[in-house]
Coordinates of C-alpha atoms and ligand atoms in Angstrom, one line a residue:
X1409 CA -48.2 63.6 36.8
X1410 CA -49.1 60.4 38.8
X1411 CA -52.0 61.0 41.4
X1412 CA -52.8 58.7 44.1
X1413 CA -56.8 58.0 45.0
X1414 CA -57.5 56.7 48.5
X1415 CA -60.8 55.3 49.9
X1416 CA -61.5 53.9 53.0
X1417 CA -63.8 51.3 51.4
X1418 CA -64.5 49.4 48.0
X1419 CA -67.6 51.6 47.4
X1420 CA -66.5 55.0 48.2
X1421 CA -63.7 54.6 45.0
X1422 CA -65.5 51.5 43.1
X1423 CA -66.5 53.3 39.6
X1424 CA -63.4 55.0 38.9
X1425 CA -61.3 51.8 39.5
X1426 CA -63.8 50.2 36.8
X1427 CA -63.1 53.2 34.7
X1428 CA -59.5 52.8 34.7
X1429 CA -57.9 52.4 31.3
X1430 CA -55.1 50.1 31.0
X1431 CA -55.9 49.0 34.2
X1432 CA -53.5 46.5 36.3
X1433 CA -53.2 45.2 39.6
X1434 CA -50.7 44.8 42.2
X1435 CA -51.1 43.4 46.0
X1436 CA -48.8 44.6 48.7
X1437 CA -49.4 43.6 51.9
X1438 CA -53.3 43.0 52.0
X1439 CA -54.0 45.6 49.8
X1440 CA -54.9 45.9 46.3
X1441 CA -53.4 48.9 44.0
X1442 CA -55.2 49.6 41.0
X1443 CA -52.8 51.5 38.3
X1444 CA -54.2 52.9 35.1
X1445 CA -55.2 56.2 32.7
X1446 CA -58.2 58.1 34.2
X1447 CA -58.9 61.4 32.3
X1448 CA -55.6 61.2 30.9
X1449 CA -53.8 61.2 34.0
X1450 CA -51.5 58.3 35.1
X1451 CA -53.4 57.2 38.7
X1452 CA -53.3 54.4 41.1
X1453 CA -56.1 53.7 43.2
X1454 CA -56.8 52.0 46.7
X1455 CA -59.2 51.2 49.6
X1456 CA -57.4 51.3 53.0
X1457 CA -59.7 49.9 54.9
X1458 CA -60.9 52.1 58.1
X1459 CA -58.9 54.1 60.2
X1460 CA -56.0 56.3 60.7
X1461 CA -53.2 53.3 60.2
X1462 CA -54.7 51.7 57.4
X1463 CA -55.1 55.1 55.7
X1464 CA -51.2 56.1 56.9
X1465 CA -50.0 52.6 55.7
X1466 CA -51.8 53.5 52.2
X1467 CA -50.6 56.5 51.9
X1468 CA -47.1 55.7 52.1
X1469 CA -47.2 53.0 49.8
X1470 CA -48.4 55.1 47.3
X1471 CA -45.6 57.5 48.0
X1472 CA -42.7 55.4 48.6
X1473 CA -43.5 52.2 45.9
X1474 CA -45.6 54.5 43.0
X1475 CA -43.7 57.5 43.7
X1476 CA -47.1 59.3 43.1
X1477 CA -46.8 63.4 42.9
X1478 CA -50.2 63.8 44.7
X1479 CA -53.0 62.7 46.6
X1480 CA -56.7 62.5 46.8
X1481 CA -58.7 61.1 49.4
X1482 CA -62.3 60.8 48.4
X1483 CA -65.3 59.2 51.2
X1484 CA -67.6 60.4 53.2
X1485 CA -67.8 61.9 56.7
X1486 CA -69.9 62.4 59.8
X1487 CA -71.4 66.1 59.9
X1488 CA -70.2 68.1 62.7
X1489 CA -72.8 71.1 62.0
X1490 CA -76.5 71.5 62.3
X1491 CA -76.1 73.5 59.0
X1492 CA -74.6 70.4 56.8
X1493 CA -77.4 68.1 55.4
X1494 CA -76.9 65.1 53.9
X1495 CA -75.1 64.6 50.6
X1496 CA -73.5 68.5 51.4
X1497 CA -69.9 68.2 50.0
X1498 CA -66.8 69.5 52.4
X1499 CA -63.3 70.2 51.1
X1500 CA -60.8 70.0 53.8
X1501 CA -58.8 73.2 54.4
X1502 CA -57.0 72.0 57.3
X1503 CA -57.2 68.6 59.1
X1504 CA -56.3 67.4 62.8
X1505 CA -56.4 64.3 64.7
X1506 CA -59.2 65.0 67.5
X1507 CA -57.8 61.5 69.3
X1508 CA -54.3 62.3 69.4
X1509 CA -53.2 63.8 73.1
X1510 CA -49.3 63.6 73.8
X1511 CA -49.8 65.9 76.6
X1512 CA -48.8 67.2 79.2
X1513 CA -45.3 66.4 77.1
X1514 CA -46.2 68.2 73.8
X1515 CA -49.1 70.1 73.3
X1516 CA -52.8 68.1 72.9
X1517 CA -53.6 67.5 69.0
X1518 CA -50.2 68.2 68.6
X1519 CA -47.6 65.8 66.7
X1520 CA -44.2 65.1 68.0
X1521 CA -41.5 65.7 66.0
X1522 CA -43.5 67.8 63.2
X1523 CA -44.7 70.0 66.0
X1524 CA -48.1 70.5 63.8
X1525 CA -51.5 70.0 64.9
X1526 CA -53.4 71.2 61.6
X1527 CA -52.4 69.5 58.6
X1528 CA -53.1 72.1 55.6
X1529 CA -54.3 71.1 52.2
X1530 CA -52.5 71.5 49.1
X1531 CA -54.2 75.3 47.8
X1532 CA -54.3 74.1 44.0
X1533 CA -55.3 71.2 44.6
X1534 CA -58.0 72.5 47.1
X1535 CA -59.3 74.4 44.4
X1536 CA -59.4 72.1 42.0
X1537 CA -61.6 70.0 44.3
X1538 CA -64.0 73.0 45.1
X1539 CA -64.5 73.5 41.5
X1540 CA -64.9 69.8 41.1
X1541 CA -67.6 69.3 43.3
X1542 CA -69.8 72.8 42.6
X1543 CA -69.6 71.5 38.6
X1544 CA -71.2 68.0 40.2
X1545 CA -74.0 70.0 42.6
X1546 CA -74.8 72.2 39.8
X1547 CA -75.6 69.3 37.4
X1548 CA -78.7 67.7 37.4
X1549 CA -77.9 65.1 40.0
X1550 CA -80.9 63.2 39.5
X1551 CA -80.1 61.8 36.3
X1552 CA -77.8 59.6 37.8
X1553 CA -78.9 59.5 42.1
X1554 CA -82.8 57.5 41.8
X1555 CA -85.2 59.2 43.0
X1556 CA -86.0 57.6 46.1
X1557 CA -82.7 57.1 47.0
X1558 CA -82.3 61.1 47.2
X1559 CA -85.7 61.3 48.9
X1560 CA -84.4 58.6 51.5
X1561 CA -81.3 60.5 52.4
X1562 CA -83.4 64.0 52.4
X1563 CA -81.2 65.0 49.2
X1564 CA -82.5 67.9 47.8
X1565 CA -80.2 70.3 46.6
X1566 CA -76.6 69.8 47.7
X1567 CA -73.8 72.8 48.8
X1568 CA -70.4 72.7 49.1
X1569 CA -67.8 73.9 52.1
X1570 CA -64.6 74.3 52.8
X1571 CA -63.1 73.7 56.5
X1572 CA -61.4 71.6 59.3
X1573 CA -61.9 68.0 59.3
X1574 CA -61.3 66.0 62.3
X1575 CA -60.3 62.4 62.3
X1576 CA -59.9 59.8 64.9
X1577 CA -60.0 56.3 65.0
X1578 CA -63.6 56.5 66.2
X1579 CA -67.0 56.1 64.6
X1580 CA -69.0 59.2 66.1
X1581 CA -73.0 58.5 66.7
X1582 CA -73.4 60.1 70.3
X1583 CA -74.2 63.8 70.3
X1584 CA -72.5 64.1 73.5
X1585 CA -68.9 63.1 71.7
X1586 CA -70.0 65.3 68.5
X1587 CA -70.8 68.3 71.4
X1588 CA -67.3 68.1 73.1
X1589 CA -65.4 67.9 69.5
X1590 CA -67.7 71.1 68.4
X1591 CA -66.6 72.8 71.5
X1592 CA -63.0 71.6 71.4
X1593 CA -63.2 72.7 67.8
X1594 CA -65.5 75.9 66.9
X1595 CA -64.5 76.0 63.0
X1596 CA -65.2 71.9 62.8
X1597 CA -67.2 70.7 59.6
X1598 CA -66.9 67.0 59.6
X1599 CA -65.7 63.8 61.1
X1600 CA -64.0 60.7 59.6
X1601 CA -61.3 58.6 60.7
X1602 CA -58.6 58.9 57.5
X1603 CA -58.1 62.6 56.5
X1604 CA -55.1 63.8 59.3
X1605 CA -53.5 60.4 59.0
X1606 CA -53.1 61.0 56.0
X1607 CA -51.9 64.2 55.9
X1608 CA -49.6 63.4 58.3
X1609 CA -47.8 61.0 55.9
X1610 CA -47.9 63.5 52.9
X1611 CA -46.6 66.4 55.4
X1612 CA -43.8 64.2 55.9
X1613 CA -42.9 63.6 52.3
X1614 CA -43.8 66.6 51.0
X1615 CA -46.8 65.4 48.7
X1616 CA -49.6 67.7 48.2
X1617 CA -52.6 66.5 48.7
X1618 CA -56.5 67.1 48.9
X1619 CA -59.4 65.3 50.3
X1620 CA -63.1 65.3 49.8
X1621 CA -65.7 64.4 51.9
X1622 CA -69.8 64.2 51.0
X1623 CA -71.9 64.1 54.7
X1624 CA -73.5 60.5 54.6
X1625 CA -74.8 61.0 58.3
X1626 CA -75.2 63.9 61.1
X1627 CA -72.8 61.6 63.4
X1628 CA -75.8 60.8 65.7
X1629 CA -78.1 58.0 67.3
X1630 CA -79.0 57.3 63.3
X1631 CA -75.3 57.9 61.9
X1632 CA -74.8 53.9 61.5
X1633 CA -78.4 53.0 59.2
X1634 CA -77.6 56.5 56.9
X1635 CA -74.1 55.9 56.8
X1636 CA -74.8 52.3 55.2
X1637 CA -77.6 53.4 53.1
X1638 CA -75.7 56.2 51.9
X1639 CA -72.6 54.2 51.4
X1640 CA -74.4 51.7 49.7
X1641 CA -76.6 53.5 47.0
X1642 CA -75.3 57.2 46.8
X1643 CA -71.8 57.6 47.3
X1644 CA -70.5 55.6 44.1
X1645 CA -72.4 58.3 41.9
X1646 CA -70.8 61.1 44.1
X1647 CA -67.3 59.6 43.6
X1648 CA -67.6 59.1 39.8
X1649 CA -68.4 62.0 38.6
X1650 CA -66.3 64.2 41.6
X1651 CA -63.0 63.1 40.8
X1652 CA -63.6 63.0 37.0
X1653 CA -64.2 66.7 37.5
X1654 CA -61.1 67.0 39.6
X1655 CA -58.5 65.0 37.3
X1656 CA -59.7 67.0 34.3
X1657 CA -59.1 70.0 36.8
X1658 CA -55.5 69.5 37.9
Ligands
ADE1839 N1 -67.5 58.6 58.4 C1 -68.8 58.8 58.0 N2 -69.6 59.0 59.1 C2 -68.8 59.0 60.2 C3 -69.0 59.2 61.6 N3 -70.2 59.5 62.0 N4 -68.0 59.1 62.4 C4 -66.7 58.9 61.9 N5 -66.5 58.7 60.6 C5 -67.5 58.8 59.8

């Protein structure tokens, strides 16, 4: 089995490039494809860049050029729910673009052509990831997270969720955006600007596919300063570990 691994950036996919065995590199386009062994499964790995194109444009490549049988998109995610804290793990269930509106022609959120407006997960491979990340918030995370960086982010003891994710090409810090995407969307768990995009493409080809998301801000007036910090010093111990668990999983 060859799995893809997609991040939107360097950091949020960093350690288990590094831990790549056999590793080798490839550009195409401006990208950079990492292939190797991790966990003893072949993988190729890549950061996108931001976005819902960059993250489409990814996606294909790894389906069309590495033929891969799966993906995994791993980063993190604005919170859409007063319940999620901080460092709170979400596995995507279903995933829709919140910026996508074709109407009155087709139906808002709706795609032309696939006539789909919530892109579903891959079940296995859903598990897998839900199993992946309670082994990682039941370990003792502060071995590896300093201390003060899990006292900075308010990190105390992480849970994980499973829901709808909703992307756009849009980085969300005003609670009156968040508000009208909570009311468009009453089941909504998190925001990002990868997951549908992405879905989208593996819909098309028929690649299964899961994605997981840790809360690195509460998509507010202080999204951008914990989004940094967060993507800076925490998320590279998330990802390591995570998607070890997972590709031992699958
Ligand atoms: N990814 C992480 N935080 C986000 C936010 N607030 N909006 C969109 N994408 C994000």
């Amino acid at each position: 089995m060859r799995i893809g691994i997609i991040g939107a950036m360097y950091e949020e996919i960093a350690p288990v490039i590094n831990d790549a065995e056999n590793r080798t590199r490839k550009d195409i386009g401006i990208r950079t494809y990492h292939s190797g062994s991790l966990c003893g499964k072949d993988a190729v790995i890549a950061f996108s860049g931001w976005g819902k194109v960059a993250s489409a444009s990814t996606a294909a490549t790894l389906i069309v050029h590495y033929e891969v049988d799966a993906i995994l998109l791993f980063g993190v995610a604005g919170a859409a729910s007063p319940n999620l804290n901080v460092g709170d793990i979400i596995i995507a269930r279903e995933l829709i673009q919140h910026d996508l509106d074709p109407s009155p022609i087709f139906p808002k959120y709706q795609v032309p052509l696939l006539g789909i407006s919530r892109f579903e997960t891959d079940a296995h491979l859903r598990d897998s990831a839900i199993k992946a990340a309670e082994k990682f918030v039941s370990s003792d995370i502060s071995k590896s997270i300093a201390a003060d960086n899990l006292a900075r982010c308010h990190i105390t003891k992480p849970a994980v969720y499973q829901g709808l994710i909703a992307s756009g090409d849009q980085f969300i810090s005003d609670p009156a955006v968040l508000a009208k995407l909570c009311g468009d969307f009453t089941d909504l768990k998190c925001v990002e600007m990868e997951g549908a995009s992405v879905a989208q493409v593996c819909c098309e080809h028929k690649i299964p596919l899961a994605v997981i998301r840790v809360i690195s801000d509460k998509a507010d007036q202080s999204a951008h300063e914990n989004f940094s910090f967060f993507v800076s010093n925490v998320i590279n111990h998330y990802s390591q570990e995570i998607i070890h668990n997972f590709l031992t999983l699958i």
